[in-house]
Amino acid sequence: SCEGGDEPMKVSTMRSGIRGKRKEPLRLIGLSDGLFATVLTLLVLDLKIPEALNLHSPMEFIKWVSPRFFSYLLTFLVAGTYWLTHHRDFEHVIRSDRTLLGYNLLFLLFVGLFPFSTAAISPISFASNSYPFYWAIYAGNVLLAGGMLALIWIYAVTHGLVDREVT
């Protein structure tokens, strides 16, 4: 027993809060954080040097690795910014509904495609004819994820899912 009559929160109380009238977005946040961690891990795993690569000078290596490393850094910054924004937004979201969950899943769908769209741009040389096509795939992926993140926030605010400080 705690002094002053305060008792520690029991797991059953926490679960009833999630299943009851007030649906806190704890599972949604956990799923989102887990997917971001997976995406960031997959991005770095794509930075491997093939065994068959036959480079004769440091400049050849730099020329080979530069587009891959650039695409990794770019996507890491984009994904990191989206994760920070998602984290900041969900500090204010006090409950969720099925529509918010659906929007968040669509956001995660596009975030989950970051390793694919990054791989599409990483080996592309600037002189390649396919350069605009692959960058369009990448840009579309980033824009769709950003659009979904904005939609999540707009929906949460307009449907009373955020704390009163925000509205």
XYZ file of C-alpha atoms in Angstrom:
167
model
C 0.000 0.000 0.000
C 1.290 3.476 -0.886
C 1.084 6.417 1.473
C -1.731 8.885 0.909
C -4.071 6.230 -0.446
C -2.447 6.092 -3.872
C -2.090 2.566 -5.140
C 0.015 1.499 -8.077
C -1.918 1.148 -11.331
C -2.799 -2.467 -11.950
C -2.441 -4.112 -15.342
C -6.145 -4.936 -15.393
C -6.954 -1.227 -14.909
C -4.689 -0.328 -17.812
C -6.277 -2.957 -20.035
C -9.796 -1.858 -19.224
C -8.775 1.716 -20.098
C -7.674 0.557 -23.535
C -10.725 -1.626 -24.135
C -13.218 0.676 -22.456
C -14.669 3.983 -23.589
C -11.277 5.708 -23.699
C -9.070 3.962 -26.226
C -5.535 5.128 -25.636
C -3.275 4.695 -28.665
C -0.575 2.686 -26.858
C -0.628 -0.293 -29.235
C -0.710 2.013 -32.246
C 2.385 3.835 -30.979
C 4.174 0.547 -30.237
C 3.446 -0.821 -33.707
C 4.595 2.432 -35.313
C 7.836 2.570 -33.330
C 8.542 -1.065 -34.163
C 8.027 -0.511 -37.877
C 10.273 2.566 -37.862
C 12.997 0.564 -36.097
C 12.678 -2.195 -38.689
C 12.781 0.249 -41.608
C 15.891 1.994 -40.282
C 17.565 -1.383 -39.793
C 16.705 -2.538 -43.307
C 18.096 0.683 -44.741
C 21.519 0.137 -43.218
C 21.562 -3.538 -44.200
C 21.396 -2.445 -47.836
C 24.793 -0.748 -47.406
C 26.876 -3.827 -48.063
C 29.878 -4.088 -50.321
C 29.560 -6.929 -52.797
C 32.380 -9.449 -52.718
C 32.765 -9.307 -56.486
C 33.405 -5.568 -56.475
C 36.810 -4.953 -57.962
C 37.876 -1.429 -57.096
C 41.429 -0.372 -57.731
C 41.499 2.995 -55.997
C 39.838 4.876 -53.150
C 38.215 7.187 -55.715
C 36.552 4.223 -57.437
C 35.178 3.093 -54.075
C 33.903 6.598 -53.282
C 32.260 6.806 -56.699
C 30.612 3.417 -56.135
C 29.438 4.028 -52.545
C 28.361 7.680 -52.849
C 24.889 7.188 -54.373
C 24.117 4.356 -51.935
C 25.280 6.295 -48.912
C 23.503 9.457 -50.064
C 20.206 7.598 -50.487
C 20.657 5.978 -47.060
C 21.310 9.340 -45.369
C 18.438 11.024 -47.197
C 15.948 8.334 -46.220
C 17.272 8.164 -42.673
C 16.639 11.921 -42.343
C 13.163 11.654 -43.899
C 12.187 8.640 -41.783
C 13.665 10.233 -38.667
C 11.712 13.427 -39.277
C 8.496 11.464 -39.817
C 9.116 9.428 -36.665
C 9.778 12.580 -34.607
C 6.615 14.185 -35.988
C 4.570 11.049 -35.308
C 5.994 10.919 -31.790
C 5.218 14.600 -31.172
C 1.689 14.273 -32.552
C 0.889 11.210 -30.469
C 2.023 12.946 -27.280
C -1.264 14.828 -27.696
C -3.513 12.025 -28.971
C -5.407 10.738 -25.955
C -7.696 8.228 -27.650
C -8.088 6.543 -30.996
C -10.787 5.099 -33.185
C -10.834 2.716 -36.135
C -10.427 5.493 -38.687
C -7.318 6.824 -36.954
C -5.953 3.273 -36.802
C -6.645 2.850 -40.511
C -4.930 6.118 -41.399
C -1.955 5.146 -39.264
C -1.731 1.772 -41.002
C -1.692 3.506 -44.391
C 1.048 5.801 -43.107
C 3.019 2.735 -41.981
C 2.428 1.092 -45.368
C 4.283 3.939 -47.066
C 6.985 4.097 -44.383
C 7.473 0.354 -44.818
C 8.182 0.987 -48.512
C 11.102 3.319 -47.719
C 13.711 0.539 -48.065
C 12.285 -0.365 -51.489
C 12.157 3.180 -52.839
C 15.596 3.895 -51.362
C 17.009 0.815 -53.070
C 15.483 2.080 -56.323
C 17.466 5.328 -56.192
C 20.670 4.158 -54.531
C 22.533 2.629 -57.510
C 21.269 5.171 -60.025
C 23.931 7.309 -61.619
C 23.070 10.880 -62.455
C 23.710 10.182 -66.144
C 21.185 7.339 -66.302
C 18.070 7.701 -68.492
C 15.991 6.022 -65.774
C 17.043 8.588 -63.165
C 13.763 10.612 -63.214
C 11.582 7.482 -63.082
C 13.231 6.064 -59.951
C 13.302 9.443 -58.238
C 9.590 9.816 -59.016
C 8.976 6.500 -57.218
C 11.003 7.708 -54.245
C 9.378 11.150 -54.144
C 5.902 9.653 -54.472
C 6.602 7.317 -51.568
C 7.878 10.149 -49.367
C 4.957 12.427 -50.311
C 2.340 9.738 -49.685
C 3.812 8.975 -46.265
C 3.928 12.683 -45.420
C 0.378 13.171 -46.650
C -0.865 10.337 -44.479
C 0.976 11.740 -41.467
C -0.699 15.127 -42.028
C -4.086 13.417 -42.477
C -3.627 11.549 -39.183
C -3.060 14.822 -37.325
C -5.921 16.673 -39.057
C -8.294 13.786 -38.359
C -7.243 13.498 -34.708
C -7.713 17.236 -34.104
C -11.027 17.543 -35.956
C -12.506 14.460 -34.266
C -11.598 15.320 -30.674
C -8.934 12.661 -30.245
C -6.300 15.063 -28.901
C -5.941 16.684 -25.482
C -7.662 20.002 -24.883
C -4.382 21.949 -24.885
C -4.116 21.456 -28.643
C -7.613 22.548 -29.635
